[in-house]
Rosetta silent file (secondary structure, phi, psi, omega in degrees, C-alpha in Angstrom):
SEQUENCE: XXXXXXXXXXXXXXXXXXXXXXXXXXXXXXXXXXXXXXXXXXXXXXXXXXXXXXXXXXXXXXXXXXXXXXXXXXXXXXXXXXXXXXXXXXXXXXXXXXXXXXXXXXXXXXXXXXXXXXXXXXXXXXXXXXXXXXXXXXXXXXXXXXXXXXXXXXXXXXXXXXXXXXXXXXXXXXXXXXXXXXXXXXXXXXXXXX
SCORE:     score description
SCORE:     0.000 S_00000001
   1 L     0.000  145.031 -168.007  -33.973   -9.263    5.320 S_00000001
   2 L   -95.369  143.276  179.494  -32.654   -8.724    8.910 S_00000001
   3 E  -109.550  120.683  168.655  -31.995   -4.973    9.718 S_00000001
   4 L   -71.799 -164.467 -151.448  -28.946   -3.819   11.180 S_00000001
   5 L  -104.818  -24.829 -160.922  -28.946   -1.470   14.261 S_00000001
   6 L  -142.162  167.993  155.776  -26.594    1.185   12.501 S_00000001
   7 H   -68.583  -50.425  150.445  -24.669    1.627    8.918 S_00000001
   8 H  -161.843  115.741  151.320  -22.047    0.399   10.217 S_00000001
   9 H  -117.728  -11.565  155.806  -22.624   -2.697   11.615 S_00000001
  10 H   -77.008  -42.762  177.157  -24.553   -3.258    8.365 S_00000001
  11 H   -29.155  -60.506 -163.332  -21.424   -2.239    6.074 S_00000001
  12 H   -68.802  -34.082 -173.779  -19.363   -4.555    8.223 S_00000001
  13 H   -59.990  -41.360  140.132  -21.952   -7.322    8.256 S_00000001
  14 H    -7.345  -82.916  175.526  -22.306   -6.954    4.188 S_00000001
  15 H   -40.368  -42.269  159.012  -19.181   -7.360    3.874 S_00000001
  16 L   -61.553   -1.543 -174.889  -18.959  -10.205    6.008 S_00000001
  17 L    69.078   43.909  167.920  -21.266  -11.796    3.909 S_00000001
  18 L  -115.342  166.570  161.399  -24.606  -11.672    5.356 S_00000001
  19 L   -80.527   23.707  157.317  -27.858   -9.963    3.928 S_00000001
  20 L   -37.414  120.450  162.735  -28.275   -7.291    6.217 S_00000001
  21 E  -137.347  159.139 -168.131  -29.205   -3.792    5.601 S_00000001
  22 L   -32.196  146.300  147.353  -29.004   -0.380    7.221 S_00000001
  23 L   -39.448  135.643 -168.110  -31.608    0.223    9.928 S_00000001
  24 L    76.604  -24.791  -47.698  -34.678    1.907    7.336 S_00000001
  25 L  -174.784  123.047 -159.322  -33.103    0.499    4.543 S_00000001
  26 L  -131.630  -21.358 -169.500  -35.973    0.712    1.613 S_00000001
  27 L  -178.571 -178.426 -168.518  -34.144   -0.636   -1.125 S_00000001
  28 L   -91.491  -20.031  179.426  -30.659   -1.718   -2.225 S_00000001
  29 L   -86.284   23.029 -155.682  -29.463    1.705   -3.427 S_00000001
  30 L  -122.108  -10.511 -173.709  -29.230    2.832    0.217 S_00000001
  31 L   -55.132 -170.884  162.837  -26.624   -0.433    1.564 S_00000001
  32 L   -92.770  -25.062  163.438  -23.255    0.395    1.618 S_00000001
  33 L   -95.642   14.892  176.868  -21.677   -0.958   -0.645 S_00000001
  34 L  -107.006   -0.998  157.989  -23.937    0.915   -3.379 S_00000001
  35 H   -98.786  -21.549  176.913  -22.448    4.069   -1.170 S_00000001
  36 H   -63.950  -36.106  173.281  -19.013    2.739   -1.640 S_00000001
  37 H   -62.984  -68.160  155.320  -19.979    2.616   -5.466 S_00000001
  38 H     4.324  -87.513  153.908  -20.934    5.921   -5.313 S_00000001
  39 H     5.147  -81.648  167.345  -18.304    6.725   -3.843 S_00000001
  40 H   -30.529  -55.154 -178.506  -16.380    5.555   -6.419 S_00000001
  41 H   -70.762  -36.402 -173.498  -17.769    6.776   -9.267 S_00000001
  42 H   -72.137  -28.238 -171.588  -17.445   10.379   -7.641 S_00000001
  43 H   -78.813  -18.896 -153.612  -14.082    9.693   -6.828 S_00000001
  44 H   -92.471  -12.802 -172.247  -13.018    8.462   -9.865 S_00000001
  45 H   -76.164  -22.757 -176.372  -14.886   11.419  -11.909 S_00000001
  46 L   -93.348    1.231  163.169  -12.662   13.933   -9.967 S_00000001
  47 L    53.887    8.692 -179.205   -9.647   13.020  -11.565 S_00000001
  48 L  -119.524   35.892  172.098   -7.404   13.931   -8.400 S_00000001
  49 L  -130.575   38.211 -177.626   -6.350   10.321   -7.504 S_00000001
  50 L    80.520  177.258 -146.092   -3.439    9.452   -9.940 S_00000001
  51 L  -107.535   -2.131  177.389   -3.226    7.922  -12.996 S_00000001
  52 L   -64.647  -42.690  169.045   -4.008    3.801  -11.635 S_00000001
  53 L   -66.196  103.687 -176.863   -7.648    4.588  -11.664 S_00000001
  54 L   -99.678  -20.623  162.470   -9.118    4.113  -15.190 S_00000001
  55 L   168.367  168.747 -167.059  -12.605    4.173  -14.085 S_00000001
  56 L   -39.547  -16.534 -158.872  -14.963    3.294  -11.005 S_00000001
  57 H   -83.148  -58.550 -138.760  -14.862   -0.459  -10.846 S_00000001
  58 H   -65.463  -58.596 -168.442  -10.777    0.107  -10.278 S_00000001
  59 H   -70.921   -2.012  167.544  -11.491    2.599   -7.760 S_00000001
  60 H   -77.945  -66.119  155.555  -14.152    0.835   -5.679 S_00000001
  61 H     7.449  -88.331 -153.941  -11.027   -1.591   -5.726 S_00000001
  62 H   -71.441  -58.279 -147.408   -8.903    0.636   -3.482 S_00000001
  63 H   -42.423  -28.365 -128.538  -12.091    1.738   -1.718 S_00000001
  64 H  -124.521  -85.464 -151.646  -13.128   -2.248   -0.581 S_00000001
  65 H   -55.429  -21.212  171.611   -9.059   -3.098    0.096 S_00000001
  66 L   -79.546  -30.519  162.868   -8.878    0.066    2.304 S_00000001
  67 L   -45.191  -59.313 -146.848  -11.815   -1.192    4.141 S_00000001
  68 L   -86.010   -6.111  161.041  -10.609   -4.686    4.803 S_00000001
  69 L  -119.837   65.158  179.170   -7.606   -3.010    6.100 S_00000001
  70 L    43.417   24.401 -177.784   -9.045   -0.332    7.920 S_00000001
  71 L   -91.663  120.295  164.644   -8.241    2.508    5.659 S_00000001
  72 L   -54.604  147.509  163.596  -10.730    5.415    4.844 S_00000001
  73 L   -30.650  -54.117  168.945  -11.480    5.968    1.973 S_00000001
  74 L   -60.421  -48.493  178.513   -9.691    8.968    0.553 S_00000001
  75 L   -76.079  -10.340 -179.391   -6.089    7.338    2.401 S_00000001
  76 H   -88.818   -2.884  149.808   -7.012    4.396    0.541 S_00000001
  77 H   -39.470  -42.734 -170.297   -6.838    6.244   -2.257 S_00000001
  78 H  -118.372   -1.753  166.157   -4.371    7.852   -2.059 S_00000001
  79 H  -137.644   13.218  178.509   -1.841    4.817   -0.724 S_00000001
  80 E   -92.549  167.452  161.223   -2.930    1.644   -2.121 S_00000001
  81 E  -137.969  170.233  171.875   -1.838    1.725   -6.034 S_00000001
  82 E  -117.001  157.737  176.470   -2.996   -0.873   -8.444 S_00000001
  83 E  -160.984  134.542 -174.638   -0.048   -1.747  -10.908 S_00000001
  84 L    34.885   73.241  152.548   -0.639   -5.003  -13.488 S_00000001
  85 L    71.711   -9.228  176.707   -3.449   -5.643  -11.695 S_00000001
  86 E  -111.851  114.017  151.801   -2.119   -6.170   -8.300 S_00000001
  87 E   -22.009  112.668 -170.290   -2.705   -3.929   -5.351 S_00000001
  88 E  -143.696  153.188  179.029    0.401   -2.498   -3.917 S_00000001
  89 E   -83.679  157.226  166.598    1.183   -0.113   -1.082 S_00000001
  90 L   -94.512 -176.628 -143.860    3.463    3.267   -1.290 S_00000001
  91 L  -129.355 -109.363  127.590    6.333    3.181    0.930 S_00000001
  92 H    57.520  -58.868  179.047    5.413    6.237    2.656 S_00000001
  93 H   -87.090  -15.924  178.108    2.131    4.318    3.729 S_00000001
  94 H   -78.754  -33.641 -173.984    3.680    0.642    4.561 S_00000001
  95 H   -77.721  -17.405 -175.141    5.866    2.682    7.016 S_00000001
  96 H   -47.006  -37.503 -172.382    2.298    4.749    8.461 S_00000001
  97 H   -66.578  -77.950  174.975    1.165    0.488    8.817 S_00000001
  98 H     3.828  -71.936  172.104    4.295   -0.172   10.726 S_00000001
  99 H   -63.679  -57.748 -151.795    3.911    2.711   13.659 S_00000001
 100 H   -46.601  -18.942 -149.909   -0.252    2.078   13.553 S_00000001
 101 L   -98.473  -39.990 -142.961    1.153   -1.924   14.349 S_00000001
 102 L   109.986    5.678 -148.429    3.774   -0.829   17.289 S_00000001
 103 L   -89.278  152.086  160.418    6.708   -1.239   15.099 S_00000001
 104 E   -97.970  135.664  159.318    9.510    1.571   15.966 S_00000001
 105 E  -120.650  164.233  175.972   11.701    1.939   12.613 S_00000001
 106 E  -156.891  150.203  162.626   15.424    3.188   12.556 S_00000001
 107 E  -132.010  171.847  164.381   17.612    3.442    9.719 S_00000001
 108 E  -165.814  111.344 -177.762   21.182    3.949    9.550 S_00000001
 109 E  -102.861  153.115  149.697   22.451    4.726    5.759 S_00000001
 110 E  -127.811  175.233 -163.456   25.694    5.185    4.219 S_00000001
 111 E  -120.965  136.096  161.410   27.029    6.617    1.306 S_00000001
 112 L   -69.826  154.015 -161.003   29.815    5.757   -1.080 S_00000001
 113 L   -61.219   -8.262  179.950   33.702    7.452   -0.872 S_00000001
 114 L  -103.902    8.860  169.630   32.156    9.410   -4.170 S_00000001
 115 L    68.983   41.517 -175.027   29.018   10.733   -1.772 S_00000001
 116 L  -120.221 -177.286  168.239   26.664    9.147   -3.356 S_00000001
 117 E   -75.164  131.276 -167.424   23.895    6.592   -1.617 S_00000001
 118 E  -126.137   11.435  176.173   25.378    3.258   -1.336 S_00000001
 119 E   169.694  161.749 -169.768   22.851    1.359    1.523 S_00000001
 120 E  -155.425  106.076  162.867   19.966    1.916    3.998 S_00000001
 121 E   -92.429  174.507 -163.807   19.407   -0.621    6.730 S_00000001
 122 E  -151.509  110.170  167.587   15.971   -0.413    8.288 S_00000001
 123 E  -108.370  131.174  172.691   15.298   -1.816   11.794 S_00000001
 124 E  -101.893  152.052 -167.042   11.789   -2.824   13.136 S_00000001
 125 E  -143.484  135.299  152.058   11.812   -3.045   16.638 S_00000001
 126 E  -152.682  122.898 -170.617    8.412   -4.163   18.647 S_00000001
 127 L    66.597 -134.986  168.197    8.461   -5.700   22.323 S_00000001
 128 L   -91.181   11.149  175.019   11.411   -8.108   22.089 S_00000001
 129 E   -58.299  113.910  170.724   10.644   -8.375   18.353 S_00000001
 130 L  -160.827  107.372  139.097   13.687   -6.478   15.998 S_00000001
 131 L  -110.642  170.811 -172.043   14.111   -7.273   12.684 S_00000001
 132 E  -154.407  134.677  167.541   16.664   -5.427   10.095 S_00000001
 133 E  -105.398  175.917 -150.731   17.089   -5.325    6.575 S_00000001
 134 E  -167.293   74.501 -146.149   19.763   -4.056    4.637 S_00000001
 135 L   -97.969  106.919  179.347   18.627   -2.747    1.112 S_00000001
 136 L   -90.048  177.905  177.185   21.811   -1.474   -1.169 S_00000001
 137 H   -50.335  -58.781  172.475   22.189    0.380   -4.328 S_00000001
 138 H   -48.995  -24.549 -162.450   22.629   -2.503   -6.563 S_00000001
 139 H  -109.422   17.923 -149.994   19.410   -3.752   -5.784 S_00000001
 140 L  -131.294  -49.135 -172.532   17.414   -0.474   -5.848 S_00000001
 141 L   -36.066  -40.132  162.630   19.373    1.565   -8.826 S_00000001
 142 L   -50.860  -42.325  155.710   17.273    0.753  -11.760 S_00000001
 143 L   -37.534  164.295  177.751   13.929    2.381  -11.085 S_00000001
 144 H   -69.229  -59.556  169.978   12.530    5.188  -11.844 S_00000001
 145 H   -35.584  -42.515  175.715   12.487    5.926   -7.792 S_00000001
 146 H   -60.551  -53.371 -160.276   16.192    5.766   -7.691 S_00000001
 147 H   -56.936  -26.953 -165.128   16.733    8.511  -10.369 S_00000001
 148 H  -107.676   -7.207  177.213   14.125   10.850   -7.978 S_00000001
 149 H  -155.276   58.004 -171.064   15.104    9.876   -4.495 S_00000001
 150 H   -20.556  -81.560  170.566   17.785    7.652   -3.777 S_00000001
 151 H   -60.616  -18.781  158.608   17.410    7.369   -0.581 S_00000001
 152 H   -41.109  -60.521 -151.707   13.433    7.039    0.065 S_00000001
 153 H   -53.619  -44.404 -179.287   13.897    4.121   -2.775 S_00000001
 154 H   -55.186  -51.158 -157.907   16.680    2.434   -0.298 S_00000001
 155 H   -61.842  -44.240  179.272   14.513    2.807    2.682 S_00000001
 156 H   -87.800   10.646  169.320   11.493    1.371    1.624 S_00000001
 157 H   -97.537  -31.792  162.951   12.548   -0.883   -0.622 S_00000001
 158 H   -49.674  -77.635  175.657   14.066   -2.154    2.998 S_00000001
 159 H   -44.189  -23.115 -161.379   10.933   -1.490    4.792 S_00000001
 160 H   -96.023    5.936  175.173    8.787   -3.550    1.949 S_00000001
 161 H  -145.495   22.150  137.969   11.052   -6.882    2.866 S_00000001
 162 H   -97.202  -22.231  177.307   10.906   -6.935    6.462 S_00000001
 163 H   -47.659  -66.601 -168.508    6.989   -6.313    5.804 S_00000001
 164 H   -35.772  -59.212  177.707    7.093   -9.160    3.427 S_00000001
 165 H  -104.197   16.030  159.298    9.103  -11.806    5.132 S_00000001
 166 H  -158.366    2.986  157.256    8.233  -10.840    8.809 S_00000001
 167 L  -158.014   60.882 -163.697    5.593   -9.349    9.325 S_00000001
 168 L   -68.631    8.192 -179.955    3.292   -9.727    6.502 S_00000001
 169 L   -67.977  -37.500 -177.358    0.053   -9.455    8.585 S_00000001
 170 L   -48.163  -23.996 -150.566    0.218   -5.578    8.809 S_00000001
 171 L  -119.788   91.053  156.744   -0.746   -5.787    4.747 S_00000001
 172 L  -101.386 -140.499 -174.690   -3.799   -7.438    4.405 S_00000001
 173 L    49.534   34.970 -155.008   -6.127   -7.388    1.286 S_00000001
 174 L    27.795   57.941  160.271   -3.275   -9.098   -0.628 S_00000001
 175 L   -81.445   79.299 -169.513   -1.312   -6.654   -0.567 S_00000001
 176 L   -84.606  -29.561 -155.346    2.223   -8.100   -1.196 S_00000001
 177 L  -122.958  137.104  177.403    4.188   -6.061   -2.828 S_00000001
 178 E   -83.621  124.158  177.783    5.089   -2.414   -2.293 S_00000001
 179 H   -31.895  -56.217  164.101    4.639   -0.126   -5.210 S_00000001
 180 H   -33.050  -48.411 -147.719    8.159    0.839   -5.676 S_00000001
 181 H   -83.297  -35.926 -158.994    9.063   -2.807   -6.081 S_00000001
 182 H   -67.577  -67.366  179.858    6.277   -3.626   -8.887 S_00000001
 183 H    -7.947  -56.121 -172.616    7.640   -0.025  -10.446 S_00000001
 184 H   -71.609  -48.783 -157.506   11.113   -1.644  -10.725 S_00000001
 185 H   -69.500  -61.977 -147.257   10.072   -5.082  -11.754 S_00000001
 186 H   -75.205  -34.595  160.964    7.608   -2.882  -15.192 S_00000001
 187 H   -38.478  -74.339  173.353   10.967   -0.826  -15.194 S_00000001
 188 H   -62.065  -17.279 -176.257   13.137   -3.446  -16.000 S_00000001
 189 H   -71.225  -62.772  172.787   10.845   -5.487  -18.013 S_00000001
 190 H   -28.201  -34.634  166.034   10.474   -2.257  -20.420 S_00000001
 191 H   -55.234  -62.750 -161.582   14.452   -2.277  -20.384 S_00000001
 192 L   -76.192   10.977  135.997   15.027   -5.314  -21.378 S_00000001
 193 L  -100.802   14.827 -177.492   12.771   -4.977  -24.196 S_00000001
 194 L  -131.561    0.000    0.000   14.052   -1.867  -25.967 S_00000001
C-alpha cells in the first residue's frame, strides 16, 4: 500500500479513489474514512443534529457530502439536510455558498396594500455576471416555512432558483434542491392526501 505524506493528502487521495493510507498507518481502523465513521457514530449518538439523522450511516452521509464540498464536518451537519432521501441545503447555508463563490446578493421585497409579504426578488451579482429572481407569495405560501417566516421562505426560495438554474456549480454532491423546497413539495403531498 503506498503511504501518504500527511492525513490529509491520504483522506483526499482515499477519497479519490486510490489505496493510500496515512503516513504510519498500521491498519485500516486508522484511514480516514474509518475516522469519518467515527465521527459519525459520535455524532449521531449526541443527538444534537436534528431529527434527519436516524443513525450513523445517514450521518457519515452529510459528513462525506460536506467533504466533497468543502464543508467541515459539524457545518455539514448542521446545513446539509437529508429529506426522502435526497440531500438538500438550508437557505441560510446556500446563501453562506453564494458569498464563499463571489456572488454579492440584494433583495428588494414588497408587501401587499394589507401589509402582508407579497414578493422578494433576489439579485446575484459577480464580475459582469447578475442574475435575479423574483419568488412571490403564491409560490411560497403553502409550507410550513411560510407560516414561521414569510419572508426568509421568499428569499430563499429565490436564492434556491438562481442556484439551480444559474449557477448550479456552487452545490456540488448532488445537492439540487434546497430544503425549504423539498419541505413544501412533503407539505403539499401530505395535503393533498388528508
Amino acid at each position: 500500500i503506498q503511504k501518504a505524506s500527511n492525513a490529509g493528502d491520504a483522506y483526499k487521495t482515499i477519497h479519490d479513489g486510490s489505496t493510500a493510507m496515512p503516513a504510519g498507518a498500521t491498519d485500516d481502523t486508522t484511514t480516514p474514512i474509518c475516522k469519518s465513521l467515527s465521527l459519525a457514530q459520535k455524532f449521531y449518538e449526541a443527538k444534537c443534529f436534528g431529527s434527519d439523522v436516524q443513525n450513523a450511516a445517514q450521518a457519515l452521509v452529510k459528513i462525506q457530502a460536506g467533504y466533497e464540498m468543502v464543508i467541515p464536518p459539524v457545518e455539514a451537519m448542521n446545513s446539509l439536510y437529508i429529506i426522502k432521501g435526497k440531500i438538500t441545503m438550508w437557505g441560510a447555508a446556500m446563501t453562506k455558498r453564494l458569498r464563499q463563490n463571489g456572488w454579492e446578493i440584494e433583495y428588494e421585497d414588497e408587501k401587499t396594500p394589507k401589509n402582508t409579504w407579497a414578493s422578494s426578488t433576489a439579485t446575484i451579482t459577480k464580475g459582469d455576471k447578475t442574475y435575479s429572481y423574483k419568488a412571490t407569495a403564491d409560490e411560497v405560501e403553502k409550507g410550513l416555512g411560510w407560516k414561521l417566516s414569510p419572508l426568509n421562505k421568499l428569499r430563499f426560495h429565490a436564492i434556491g432558483q438562481l442556484i439551480k438554474f444559474h449557477v448550479p456549480e456552487i452545490l456540488d454532491a448532488g445537492v439540487y434542491y434546497s430544503a425549504e423546497e423539498i419541505q413544501d413539495l412533503e407539505d403539499q403531498h401530505i395535503e393533498k392526501a388528508t
